[in-house]
Amino acid sequence: MPLARRRHARAATVLVLLAACLALPSCQKSPPSRTEFALGTVCTVNLYGKGSVKDYDAAFSRLREIEATMSASLETSDIGRINAAAGKEAVKAKPDTVKVLSFALETARASSGAFDPTVGPVVRLWGIGTDDERVPATAEIENALVLVNHERVALDAVSGLVYLEDAGMRLDLGAIAKGFAADEVAGILRERGISRAIIDLGGNILCMGTKAPGVPWSIGIRNPEISHGEPVLSIQASDCSVVTSGVYERYFEKDGKRYHHIIDPKTGRPSDGEVLSVTIIARESMTADALSTAAFVLGRKRGLALVATYPGAEAIFIDRDKRVFASDGIRKELKLLDPSYTLADWPEPTR
Ligand code: FAD
Ligand code: MG
């Protein structure tokens, strides 16, 4: 073949290969990670160069599906439809919703109502994180609190029917559904042959596998006093979820006082104890998510007692005095990064 034609042929082959590569995502360079806004927060999946575009697509499409099913602010979601039918009729929910709601109700019972998925009317009243955030009047809080009662949720796990027994009740799965979503993404990645990843749903972390063979991941726990603060400590973790509930995540300030988004269902106000953040380490992210919120409201002693009833779950509490309390199973994996924090004795601190 003459040289000019050979060059043409080679160029054509390159073009064909390029076209094939554009059509086949497996030919594309593997992205290092992907970040998108979902579930009302910034979500990052990092497959450390091992995943394909299709793996990332599968992960984020599952996140969007869960958001469409469980968002409290979408009329068309299961939660939107259940809330709209409160006091009127039962609504058939998807298996995903049934699974999350069942665990939410179980956690509500186990925490004596410190965690309560029916806290929706109070959450809506405060509007924290929305354009309508404000300090409600005491009478408004009292009226909303009448509607907060997890025992007034009728759930038939077999038929999937959910009925809120009083008009005005509102489910809110904001304290648990991100955990479920992280578990689901991990399951999808595992099915696709991926064994090493970090799934970060707005600070709700799930680490799959280890950083390298025999080397655990190092996960930072943020300064609970400031938004986007630096980590004050880190823990070594592998194949588990690390979830933190804290006062810094969503809040507004009025007359010098901070009002954050974790509500004590007994008072209808932001839970106001010594604890500024609670981190739970557990195999399942849904467990870690539910327990972090429950333990935050319960406080250090009662919170730890609850966590101790979940095999394999560990807890780290940070309080207003910059003291870090870590349960036995995680204490040796913990490294203080900020010298102004101290690792306190457990269960009773030495002051
Ligand atoms: P967590 O401690 O895990 O949860 C706190 C949240 O749970 C509160 O914001 C409140 O909603 C609820 N809660 C408060 N007190 C209690 C209690 N005692 N018991 C039980 N629950 C309680 N945010 C948006 O701004 N826009 C959105 O469109 C949006 N969509 C979402 C869709 C889904 C499916 C989910 C799960 C969340 C969505 N969010 C949205 C919420 C947002 O991501 C929240 O900030 C997040 O869920 C709170 O999680 P956290 O880890 O910060 O705190
Ligand atoms: Mg939570």
mmCIF file of C-alpha atoms and ligand atoms in Angstrom:
data_model
loop_
_atom_site.group_PDB
_atom_site.id
_atom_site.type_symbol
_atom_site.label_atom_id
_atom_site.label_comp_id
_atom_site.label_asym_id
_atom_site.label_seq_id
_atom_site.Cartn_x
_atom_site.Cartn_y
_atom_site.Cartn_z
ATOM 1 C CA MET A 1 0.000 0.000 0.000
ATOM 2 C CA PRO A 2 1.376 3.482 -0.875
ATOM 3 C CA LEU A 3 2.521 5.432 2.152
ATOM 4 C CA ALA A 4 -0.198 8.110 1.844
ATOM 5 C CA ARG A 5 -2.970 5.482 1.743
ATOM 6 C CA ARG A 6 -1.423 3.545 4.644
ATOM 7 C CA ARG A 7 -1.453 6.755 6.698
ATOM 8 C CA HIS A 8 -5.114 7.248 5.783
ATOM 9 C CA ALA A 9 -5.937 3.703 6.757
ATOM 10 C CA ARG A 10 -4.153 4.115 10.095
ATOM 11 C CA ALA A 11 -5.973 7.417 10.708
ATOM 12 C CA ALA A 12 -9.271 5.714 9.908
ATOM 13 C CA THR A 13 -8.473 2.893 12.331
ATOM 14 C CA VAL A 14 -7.674 5.419 15.060
ATOM 15 C CA LEU A 15 -10.928 7.223 14.335
ATOM 16 C CA VAL A 16 -12.905 3.979 14.480
ATOM 17 C CA LEU A 17 -11.216 3.048 17.754
ATOM 18 C CA LEU A 18 -11.942 6.509 19.134
ATOM 19 C CA ALA A 19 -15.586 6.252 18.089
ATOM 20 C CA ALA A 20 -15.822 2.814 19.716
ATOM 21 C CA CYS A 21 -14.254 4.192 22.889
ATOM 22 C CA LEU A 22 -16.790 7.002 23.040
ATOM 23 C CA ALA A 23 -19.583 4.455 22.715
ATOM 24 C CA LEU A 24 -18.081 2.063 25.258
ATOM 25 C CA PRO A 25 -17.555 3.692 28.670
ATOM 26 C CA SER A 26 -15.189 0.869 29.659
ATOM 27 C CA CYS A 27 -12.665 2.323 27.187
ATOM 28 C CA GLN A 28 -12.791 5.713 28.865
ATOM 29 C CA LYS A 29 -10.192 6.708 31.405
ATOM 30 C CA SER A 30 -11.557 5.794 34.799
ATOM 31 C CA PRO A 31 -12.585 8.920 36.731
ATOM 32 C CA PRO A 32 -10.857 9.315 40.118
ATOM 33 C CA SER A 33 -14.144 10.147 41.858
ATOM 34 C CA ARG A 34 -17.540 11.753 41.235
ATOM 35 C CA THR A 35 -19.342 14.434 43.242
ATOM 36 C CA GLU A 36 -22.981 15.419 42.774
ATOM 37 C CA PHE A 37 -25.638 17.167 44.809
ATOM 38 C CA ALA A 38 -28.242 14.654 46.025
ATOM 39 C CA LEU A 39 -30.295 14.021 49.187
ATOM 40 C CA GLY A 40 -30.002 17.744 49.939
ATOM 41 C CA THR A 41 -26.231 17.505 50.334
ATOM 42 C CA VAL A 42 -22.911 17.011 48.555
ATOM 43 C CA CYS A 43 -22.338 13.338 47.723
ATOM 44 C CA THR A 44 -18.979 11.928 46.625
ATOM 45 C CA VAL A 45 -18.203 8.392 45.535
ATOM 46 C CA ASN A 46 -14.500 7.586 45.172
ATOM 47 C CA LEU A 47 -13.521 4.310 43.537
ATOM 48 C CA TYR A 48 -9.818 5.220 43.485
ATOM 49 C CA GLY A 49 -9.366 4.820 39.763
ATOM 50 C CA LYS A 50 -10.846 1.331 39.678
ATOM 51 C CA GLY A 51 -14.408 2.149 38.671
ATOM 52 C CA SER A 52 -15.899 2.807 35.256
ATOM 53 C CA VAL A 53 -18.285 5.595 34.315
ATOM 54 C CA LYS A 54 -21.060 2.981 34.444
ATOM 55 C CA ASP A 55 -20.174 2.139 38.060
ATOM 56 C CA TYR A 56 -20.496 5.806 39.016
ATOM 57 C CA ASP A 57 -23.726 6.112 37.001
ATOM 58 C CA ALA A 58 -25.199 3.109 38.841
ATOM 59 C CA ALA A 59 -24.242 4.558 42.238
ATOM 60 C CA PHE A 60 -25.704 8.010 41.588
ATOM 61 C CA SER A 61 -28.834 6.737 39.907
ATOM 62 C CA ARG A 62 -29.572 4.697 43.069
ATOM 63 C CA LEU A 63 -29.070 7.845 45.173
ATOM 64 C CA ARG A 64 -31.537 9.744 42.986
ATOM 65 C CA GLU A 65 -34.039 6.903 43.208
ATOM 66 C CA ILE A 66 -33.839 6.932 47.028
ATOM 67 C CA GLU A 67 -34.206 10.718 47.075
ATOM 68 C CA ALA A 68 -37.292 10.523 44.844
ATOM 69 C CA THR A 69 -38.779 7.884 47.169
ATOM 70 C CA MET A 70 -37.945 9.286 50.601
ATOM 71 C CA SER A 71 -37.653 13.050 50.338
ATOM 72 C CA ALA A 72 -40.028 14.768 52.763
ATOM 73 C CA SER A 73 -40.183 17.830 50.523
ATOM 74 C CA LEU A 74 -41.409 16.040 47.365
ATOM 75 C CA GLU A 75 -45.188 15.589 47.126
ATOM 76 C CA THR A 76 -44.689 12.601 44.829
ATOM 77 C CA SER A 77 -42.320 10.656 47.109
ATOM 78 C CA ASP A 78 -43.592 7.873 49.363
ATOM 79 C CA ILE A 79 -43.029 10.156 52.336
ATOM 80 C CA GLY A 80 -44.828 13.069 50.641
ATOM 81 C CA ARG A 81 -47.830 10.856 49.839
ATOM 82 C CA ILE A 82 -47.927 9.274 53.327
ATOM 83 C CA ASN A 83 -47.778 12.728 54.958
ATOM 84 C CA ALA A 84 -50.524 14.133 52.698
ATOM 85 C CA ALA A 85 -52.783 11.201 53.642
ATOM 86 C CA ALA A 86 -52.197 11.530 57.411
ATOM 87 C CA GLY A 87 -55.426 10.946 59.329
ATOM 88 C CA LYS A 88 -57.225 9.983 56.112
ATOM 89 C CA GLU A 89 -55.943 6.755 54.603
ATOM 90 C CA ALA A 90 -53.122 4.246 54.395
ATOM 91 C CA VAL A 91 -50.630 4.605 51.542
ATOM 92 C CA LYS A 92 -48.729 1.794 49.862
ATOM 93 C CA ALA A 93 -44.997 2.408 50.157
ATOM 94 C CA LYS A 94 -42.076 0.868 48.284
ATOM 95 C CA PRO A 95 -39.988 -1.867 49.942
ATOM 96 C CA ASP A 96 -37.107 0.642 50.416
ATOM 97 C CA THR A 97 -39.353 2.962 52.433
ATOM 98 C CA VAL A 98 -40.761 0.057 54.439
ATOM 99 C CA LYS A 99 -37.238 -1.088 55.331
ATOM 100 C CA VAL A 100 -36.073 2.375 56.438
ATOM 101 C CA LEU A 101 -39.292 3.207 58.286
ATOM 102 C CA SER A 102 -39.252 -0.170 60.091
ATOM 103 C CA PHE A 103 -35.726 0.486 61.353
ATOM 104 C CA ALA A 104 -36.624 4.081 62.223
ATOM 105 C CA LEU A 105 -39.567 2.902 64.350
ATOM 106 C CA GLU A 106 -37.378 0.237 65.970
ATOM 107 C CA THR A 107 -34.797 2.919 66.861
ATOM 108 C CA ALA A 108 -37.568 5.163 68.186
ATOM 109 C CA ARG A 109 -38.673 2.407 70.565
ATOM 110 C CA ALA A 110 -35.084 1.532 71.577
ATOM 111 C CA SER A 111 -34.255 5.187 72.297
ATOM 112 C CA SER A 112 -37.527 5.877 74.173
ATOM 113 C CA GLY A 113 -38.460 8.395 71.491
ATOM 114 C CA ALA A 114 -35.189 10.406 71.465
ATOM 115 C CA PHE A 115 -35.062 9.409 67.815
ATOM 116 C CA ASP A 116 -38.505 9.836 66.272
ATOM 117 C CA PRO A 117 -39.320 9.721 62.533
ATOM 118 C CA THR A 118 -42.584 11.579 63.225
ATOM 119 C CA VAL A 119 -40.664 14.711 64.300
ATOM 120 C CA GLY A 120 -41.624 16.255 60.913
ATOM 121 C CA PRO A 121 -44.136 18.896 62.169
ATOM 122 C CA VAL A 122 -41.496 20.349 64.526
ATOM 123 C CA VAL A 123 -38.725 20.175 61.900
ATOM 124 C CA ARG A 124 -40.975 22.071 59.487
ATOM 125 C CA LEU A 125 -41.807 24.702 62.099
ATOM 126 C CA TRP A 126 -38.157 25.589 62.719
ATOM 127 C CA GLY A 127 -37.342 25.407 58.996
ATOM 128 C CA ILE A 128 -33.613 25.032 59.721
ATOM 129 C CA GLY A 129 -31.625 24.931 56.489
ATOM 130 C CA THR A 130 -34.498 26.518 54.533
ATOM 131 C CA ASP A 131 -35.354 30.148 53.679
ATOM 132 C CA ASP A 132 -38.015 30.057 56.425
ATOM 133 C CA GLU A 133 -35.810 29.300 59.447
ATOM 134 C CA ARG A 134 -37.022 31.042 62.602
ATOM 135 C CA VAL A 135 -37.532 30.574 66.340
ATOM 136 C CA PRO A 136 -41.191 29.515 66.686
ATOM 137 C CA ALA A 137 -43.443 30.688 69.505
ATOM 138 C CA THR A 138 -43.856 28.306 72.453
ATOM 139 C CA ALA A 139 -47.536 27.728 71.579
ATOM 140 C CA GLU A 140 -46.599 26.731 68.025
ATOM 141 C CA ILE A 141 -44.048 24.237 69.340
ATOM 142 C CA GLU A 142 -46.594 22.774 71.767
ATOM 143 C CA ASN A 143 -49.168 22.388 68.985
ATOM 144 C CA ALA A 144 -46.632 20.678 66.713
ATOM 145 C CA LEU A 145 -45.423 18.366 69.502
ATOM 146 C CA VAL A 146 -48.921 16.886 69.863
ATOM 147 C CA LEU A 147 -48.375 15.385 66.415
ATOM 148 C CA VAL A 148 -44.994 13.808 67.224
ATOM 149 C CA ASN A 149 -45.575 10.220 68.289
ATOM 150 C CA HIS A 150 -43.966 7.208 66.636
ATOM 151 C CA GLU A 151 -46.568 4.956 68.263
ATOM 152 C CA ARG A 152 -49.225 6.532 65.991
ATOM 153 C CA VAL A 153 -47.585 5.118 62.836
ATOM 154 C CA ALA A 154 -49.283 1.971 61.565
ATOM 155 C CA LEU A 155 -46.900 0.056 59.326
ATOM 156 C CA ASP A 156 -47.777 -3.265 57.727
ATOM 157 C CA ALA A 157 -44.415 -4.540 56.501
ATOM 158 C CA VAL A 158 -46.037 -7.307 54.431
ATOM 159 C CA SER A 159 -48.474 -5.169 52.414
ATOM 160 C CA GLY A 160 -46.272 -2.052 52.587
ATOM 161 C CA LEU A 161 -49.221 0.029 53.829
ATOM 162 C CA VAL A 162 -48.346 3.003 56.031
ATOM 163 C CA TYR A 163 -50.912 5.048 57.929
ATOM 164 C CA LEU A 164 -50.293 8.103 60.098
ATOM 165 C CA GLU A 165 -53.162 8.032 62.550
ATOM 166 C CA ASP A 166 -53.564 11.799 63.112
ATOM 167 C CA ALA A 167 -54.112 14.514 60.511
ATOM 168 C CA GLY A 168 -51.093 16.821 60.441
ATOM 169 C CA MET A 169 -48.542 14.133 61.333
ATOM 170 C CA ARG A 170 -45.419 14.181 59.142
ATOM 171 C CA LEU A 171 -42.714 11.589 58.673
ATOM 172 C CA ASP A 172 -39.122 12.816 58.243
ATOM 173 C CA LEU A 173 -36.432 10.242 57.458
ATOM 174 C CA GLY A 174 -33.637 12.848 57.255
ATOM 175 C CA ALA A 175 -31.804 11.267 60.199
ATOM 176 C CA ILE A 176 -31.617 7.773 58.740
ATOM 177 C CA ALA A 177 -32.152 7.631 54.954
ATOM 178 C CA LYS A 178 -28.666 8.863 54.040
ATOM 179 C CA GLY A 179 -27.302 5.861 55.927
ATOM 180 C CA PHE A 180 -29.602 3.526 54.026
ATOM 181 C CA ALA A 181 -28.514 5.195 50.777
ATOM 182 C CA ALA A 182 -24.814 4.641 51.569
ATOM 183 C CA ASP A 183 -25.472 0.942 52.292
ATOM 184 C CA GLU A 184 -27.357 0.627 49.009
ATOM 185 C CA VAL A 185 -24.561 2.250 46.985
ATOM 186 C CA ALA A 186 -22.029 -0.078 48.652
ATOM 187 C CA GLY A 187 -24.223 -3.074 47.738
ATOM 188 C CA ILE A 188 -24.421 -1.967 44.106
ATOM 189 C CA LEU A 189 -20.662 -1.444 43.891
ATOM 190 C CA ARG A 190 -20.019 -4.845 45.460
ATOM 191 C CA GLU A 191 -22.314 -6.489 42.881
ATOM 192 C CA ARG A 192 -20.250 -4.744 40.206
ATOM 193 C CA GLY A 193 -17.055 -6.318 41.555
ATOM 194 C CA ILE A 194 -15.746 -3.291 43.447
ATOM 195 C CA SER A 195 -14.349 -3.954 46.907
ATOM 196 C CA ARG A 196 -12.532 -0.681 47.728
ATOM 197 C CA ALA A 197 -14.325 2.664 47.853
ATOM 198 C CA ILE A 198 -15.257 5.644 49.982
ATOM 199 C CA ILE A 199 -18.882 6.763 49.846
ATOM 200 C CA ASP A 200 -19.361 10.199 51.402
ATOM 201 C CA LEU A 201 -22.949 11.463 51.582
ATOM 202 C CA GLY A 202 -22.608 14.881 53.186
ATOM 203 C CA GLY A 203 -20.160 13.641 55.814
ATOM 204 C CA ASN A 204 -21.930 10.326 56.280
ATOM 205 C CA ILE A 205 -18.996 8.051 55.381
ATOM 206 C CA LEU A 206 -18.978 4.427 54.347
ATOM 207 C CA CYS A 207 -15.575 2.879 53.674
ATOM 208 C CA MET A 208 -15.447 -0.341 51.679
ATOM 209 C CA GLY A 209 -12.402 -2.530 52.122
ATOM 210 C CA THR A 210 -9.069 -1.023 53.133
ATOM 211 C CA LYS A 211 -6.981 1.837 51.769
ATOM 212 C CA ALA A 212 -4.323 -0.658 50.683
ATOM 213 C CA PRO A 213 -3.783 -4.319 51.589
ATOM 214 C CA GLY A 214 -3.497 -4.376 55.392
ATOM 215 C CA VAL A 215 -3.733 -0.563 55.656
ATOM 216 C CA PRO A 216 -6.978 0.896 57.067
ATOM 217 C CA TRP A 217 -8.552 4.176 55.954
ATOM 218 C CA SER A 218 -7.957 7.229 58.087
ATOM 219 C CA ILE A 219 -11.221 9.120 58.680
ATOM 220 C CA GLY A 220 -11.203 12.641 60.117
ATOM 221 C CA ILE A 221 -13.790 13.794 62.687
ATOM 222 C CA ARG A 222 -14.414 17.505 62.334
ATOM 223 C CA ASN A 223 -14.256 20.283 64.873
ATOM 224 C CA PRO A 224 -17.901 20.395 66.029
ATOM 225 C CA GLU A 225 -17.768 24.092 66.827
ATOM 226 C CA ILE A 226 -17.327 25.412 63.302
ATOM 227 C CA SER A 227 -18.817 24.654 59.886
ATOM 228 C CA HIS A 228 -16.287 23.092 57.511
ATOM 229 C CA GLY A 229 -13.783 22.925 60.374
ATOM 230 C CA GLU A 230 -10.549 20.973 60.281
ATOM 231 C CA PRO A 231 -10.530 17.440 61.722
ATOM 232 C CA VAL A 232 -9.731 17.409 65.432
ATOM 233 C CA LEU A 233 -9.152 13.679 65.506
ATOM 234 C CA SER A 234 -8.897 10.774 63.136
ATOM 235 C CA ILE A 235 -9.767 7.113 63.395
ATOM 236 C CA GLN A 236 -8.468 4.077 61.567
ATOM 237 C CA ALA A 237 -11.297 2.184 59.934
ATOM 238 C CA SER A 238 -12.004 -0.404 57.281
ATOM 239 C CA ASP A 239 -15.190 -2.006 56.004
ATOM 240 C CA CYS A 240 -17.480 0.113 58.150
ATOM 241 C CA SER A 241 -19.491 3.308 58.256
ATOM 242 C CA VAL A 242 -18.577 6.432 60.220
ATOM 243 C CA VAL A 243 -21.466 8.844 60.752
ATOM 244 C CA THR A 244 -21.495 12.068 62.756
ATOM 245 C CA SER A 245 -24.426 14.141 63.999
ATOM 246 C CA GLY A 246 -23.406 17.568 65.199
ATOM 247 C CA VAL A 247 -24.446 21.121 65.965
ATOM 248 C CA TYR A 248 -22.319 22.496 63.106
ATOM 249 C CA GLU A 249 -24.101 20.751 60.245
ATOM 250 C CA ARG A 250 -27.234 22.859 59.832
ATOM 251 C CA TYR A 251 -28.084 25.782 62.040
ATOM 252 C CA PHE A 252 -28.941 29.460 62.232
ATOM 253 C CA GLU A 253 -28.096 32.074 64.822
ATOM 254 C CA LYS A 254 -30.479 34.529 66.425
ATOM 255 C CA ASP A 255 -29.568 37.003 69.205
ATOM 256 C CA GLY A 256 -26.236 35.268 69.685
ATOM 257 C CA LYS A 257 -27.750 31.805 70.166
ATOM 258 C CA ARG A 258 -27.242 28.882 67.825
ATOM 259 C CA TYR A 259 -30.269 26.814 66.814
ATOM 260 C CA HIS A 260 -29.259 23.538 65.143
ATOM 261 C CA HIS A 261 -31.320 20.906 63.348
ATOM 262 C CA ILE A 262 -31.336 17.954 65.764
ATOM 263 C CA ILE A 263 -34.580 18.224 67.658
ATOM 264 C CA ASP A 264 -35.314 16.788 71.075
ATOM 265 C CA PRO A 265 -38.798 15.325 70.531
ATOM 266 C CA LYS A 266 -39.567 15.870 74.228
ATOM 267 C CA THR A 267 -39.115 19.654 74.056
ATOM 268 C CA GLY A 268 -39.616 20.423 70.359
ATOM 269 C CA ARG A 269 -36.394 22.468 70.447
ATOM 270 C CA PRO A 270 -32.826 21.812 69.280
ATOM 271 C CA SER A 271 -31.339 19.234 71.631
ATOM 272 C CA ASP A 272 -29.340 21.299 74.094
ATOM 273 C CA GLY A 273 -26.933 19.193 76.123
ATOM 274 C CA GLU A 274 -23.204 19.085 76.788
ATOM 275 C CA VAL A 275 -22.531 17.100 73.623
ATOM 276 C CA LEU A 276 -21.587 18.931 70.412
ATOM 277 C CA SER A 277 -21.139 15.912 68.173
ATOM 278 C CA VAL A 278 -21.637 12.171 68.226
ATOM 279 C CA THR A 279 -19.848 9.858 65.825
ATOM 280 C CA ILE A 280 -20.988 6.274 65.451
ATOM 281 C CA ILE A 281 -18.883 3.582 63.825
ATOM 282 C CA ALA A 282 -20.906 0.562 62.704
ATOM 283 C CA ARG A 283 -20.935 -2.065 59.998
ATOM 284 C CA GLU A 284 -24.146 -0.686 58.467
ATOM 285 C CA SER A 285 -24.490 2.978 57.650
ATOM 286 C CA MET A 286 -28.228 3.007 58.383
ATOM 287 C CA THR A 287 -27.496 1.829 61.939
ATOM 288 C CA ALA A 288 -24.733 4.418 62.349
ATOM 289 C CA ASP A 289 -26.961 7.223 61.014
ATOM 290 C CA ALA A 290 -29.940 6.411 63.252
ATOM 291 C CA LEU A 291 -27.745 5.898 66.326
ATOM 292 C CA SER A 292 -25.761 9.120 65.823
ATOM 293 C CA THR A 293 -28.959 11.185 65.954
ATOM 294 C CA ALA A 294 -30.463 9.140 68.802
ATOM 295 C CA ALA A 295 -27.263 9.277 70.917
ATOM 296 C CA PHE A 296 -26.916 13.012 70.303
ATOM 297 C CA VAL A 297 -30.380 13.619 71.786
ATOM 298 C CA LEU A 298 -29.886 11.106 74.628
ATOM 299 C CA GLY A 299 -26.545 12.585 75.698
ATOM 300 C CA ARG A 300 -23.335 10.823 76.624
ATOM 301 C CA LYS A 301 -24.361 8.278 79.261
ATOM 302 C CA ARG A 302 -27.747 7.209 77.927
ATOM 303 C CA GLY A 303 -26.449 7.452 74.367
ATOM 304 C CA LEU A 304 -23.588 5.071 75.061
ATOM 305 C CA ALA A 305 -25.946 2.667 76.844
ATOM 306 C CA LEU A 306 -28.085 2.578 73.678
ATOM 307 C CA VAL A 307 -25.090 2.104 71.365
ATOM 308 C CA ALA A 308 -23.823 -0.760 73.570
ATOM 309 C CA THR A 309 -26.957 -2.741 72.706
ATOM 310 C CA TYR A 310 -25.934 -2.814 69.009
ATOM 311 C CA PRO A 311 -23.184 -5.436 68.553
ATOM 312 C CA GLY A 312 -20.091 -4.004 66.885
ATOM 313 C CA ALA A 313 -21.211 -0.363 67.129
ATOM 314 C CA GLU A 314 -18.804 2.158 68.704
ATOM 315 C CA ALA A 315 -19.269 5.786 69.713
ATOM 316 C CA ILE A 316 -17.241 8.990 70.037
ATOM 317 C CA PHE A 317 -18.769 11.964 71.859
ATOM 318 C CA ILE A 318 -17.215 15.454 71.798
ATOM 319 C CA ASP A 319 -18.492 17.885 74.420
ATOM 320 C CA ARG A 320 -18.443 21.631 75.020
ATOM 321 C CA ASP A 321 -15.253 21.338 77.105
ATOM 322 C CA LYS A 322 -13.372 19.839 74.118
ATOM 323 C CA ARG A 323 -13.358 16.460 75.785
ATOM 324 C CA VAL A 324 -13.473 13.379 73.582
ATOM 325 C CA PHE A 325 -15.138 10.257 74.986
ATOM 326 C CA ALA A 326 -14.565 7.109 72.972
ATOM 327 C CA SER A 327 -16.011 3.669 73.615
ATOM 328 C CA ASP A 328 -13.510 0.876 74.317
ATOM 329 C CA GLY A 329 -13.630 -0.721 70.876
ATOM 330 C CA ILE A 330 -12.575 2.455 69.021
ATOM 331 C CA ARG A 331 -10.341 4.140 71.592
ATOM 332 C CA LYS A 332 -7.113 2.557 70.376
ATOM 333 C CA GLU A 333 -7.917 3.467 66.752
ATOM 334 C CA LEU A 334 -8.241 7.140 67.620
ATOM 335 C CA LYS A 335 -5.613 9.847 67.121
ATOM 336 C CA LEU A 336 -6.032 13.389 68.472
ATOM 337 C CA LEU A 337 -4.960 15.962 65.871
ATOM 338 C CA ASP A 338 -5.855 19.149 67.728
ATOM 339 C CA PRO A 339 -3.960 19.608 71.030
ATOM 340 C CA SER A 340 -6.764 21.711 72.539
ATOM 341 C CA TYR A 341 -8.912 18.542 72.718
ATOM 342 C CA THR A 342 -8.374 15.868 75.366
ATOM 343 C CA LEU A 343 -9.186 12.196 75.390
ATOM 344 C CA ALA A 344 -11.280 11.716 78.520
ATOM 345 C CA ASP A 345 -11.642 8.567 80.579
ATOM 346 C CA TRP A 346 -14.724 6.528 80.001
ATOM 347 C CA PRO A 347 -17.314 6.256 81.479
ATOM 348 C CA GLU A 348 -16.566 9.007 83.988
ATOM 349 C CA PRO A 349 -14.316 11.858 82.865
ATOM 350 C CA THR A 350 -11.403 12.984 85.001
ATOM 351 C CA ARG A 351 -11.600 16.777 85.152
HETATM 352 P P1 FAD B 1 -28.829 13.712 61.329
HETATM 353 O O1 FAD B 1 -28.580 13.859 62.769
HETATM 354 O O2 FAD B 1 -28.609 12.367 60.760
HETATM 355 O O3 FAD B 1 -30.357 14.065 61.026
HETATM 356 C C1 FAD B 1 -30.947 15.270 61.406
HETATM 357 C C2 FAD B 1 -32.177 15.447 60.601
HETATM 358 O O4 FAD B 1 -33.135 14.458 60.974
HETATM 359 C C3 FAD B 1 -32.843 16.784 60.793
HETATM 360 O O5 FAD B 1 -32.470 17.694 59.790
HETATM 361 C C4 FAD B 1 -34.307 16.425 60.765
HETATM 362 O O6 FAD B 1 -34.742 16.366 59.435
HETATM 363 C C5 FAD B 1 -34.364 15.053 61.350
HETATM 364 N N1 FAD B 1 -34.427 15.028 62.820
HETATM 365 C C6 FAD B 1 -34.174 16.028 63.710
HETATM 366 N N2 FAD B 1 -34.307 15.589 64.970
HETATM 367 C C7 FAD B 1 -34.649 14.288 64.890
HETATM 368 C C8 FAD B 1 -34.937 13.298 65.862
HETATM 369 N N3 FAD B 1 -34.886 13.548 67.176
HETATM 370 N N4 FAD B 1 -35.268 12.045 65.445
HETATM 371 C C9 FAD B 1 -35.341 11.761 64.125
HETATM 372 N N5 FAD B 1 -35.089 12.670 63.157
HETATM 373 C C10 FAD B 1 -34.733 13.910 63.536
HETATM 374 N N6 FAD B 1 -32.311 18.766 52.592
HETATM 375 C C11 FAD B 1 -32.579 19.856 51.838
HETATM 376 O O7 FAD B 1 -32.242 20.962 52.256
HETATM 377 N N7 FAD B 1 -33.209 19.774 50.654
HETATM 378 C C12 FAD B 1 -33.597 18.571 50.162
HETATM 379 O O8 FAD B 1 -34.171 18.514 49.072
HETATM 380 C C13 FAD B 1 -33.342 17.400 50.915
HETATM 381 N N8 FAD B 1 -33.735 16.186 50.481
HETATM 382 C C14 FAD B 1 -33.454 15.079 51.225
HETATM 383 C C15 FAD B 1 -33.888 13.841 50.771
HETATM 384 C C16 FAD B 1 -33.615 12.694 51.503
HETATM 385 C C17 FAD B 1 -34.108 11.376 51.026
HETATM 386 C C18 FAD B 1 -32.855 12.790 52.717
HETATM 387 C C19 FAD B 1 -32.489 11.583 53.502
HETATM 388 C C20 FAD B 1 -32.457 14.020 53.172
HETATM 389 C C21 FAD B 1 -32.757 15.175 52.445
HETATM 390 N N9 FAD B 1 -32.388 16.427 52.903
HETATM 391 C C22 FAD B 1 -32.681 17.539 52.154
HETATM 392 C C23 FAD B 1 -31.883 16.560 54.259
HETATM 393 C C24 FAD B 1 -30.419 16.860 54.406
HETATM 394 O O9 FAD B 1 -29.551 16.091 53.663
HETATM 395 C C25 FAD B 1 -30.178 16.788 55.904
HETATM 396 O O10 FAD B 1 -29.215 17.725 56.211
HETATM 397 C C26 FAD B 1 -29.751 15.486 56.435
HETATM 398 O O11 FAD B 1 -30.637 14.457 56.194
HETATM 399 C C27 FAD B 1 -29.473 15.612 57.913
HETATM 400 O O12 FAD B 1 -28.539 14.702 58.164
HETATM 401 P P2 FAD B 1 -27.350 14.902 59.168
HETATM 402 O O13 FAD B 1 -26.455 13.741 58.930
HETATM 403 O O14 FAD B 1 -26.780 16.240 59.077
HETATM 404 O O15 FAD B 1 -28.031 14.842 60.583
HETATM 405 MG MG MG B 2 -28.478 10.485 61.694
#
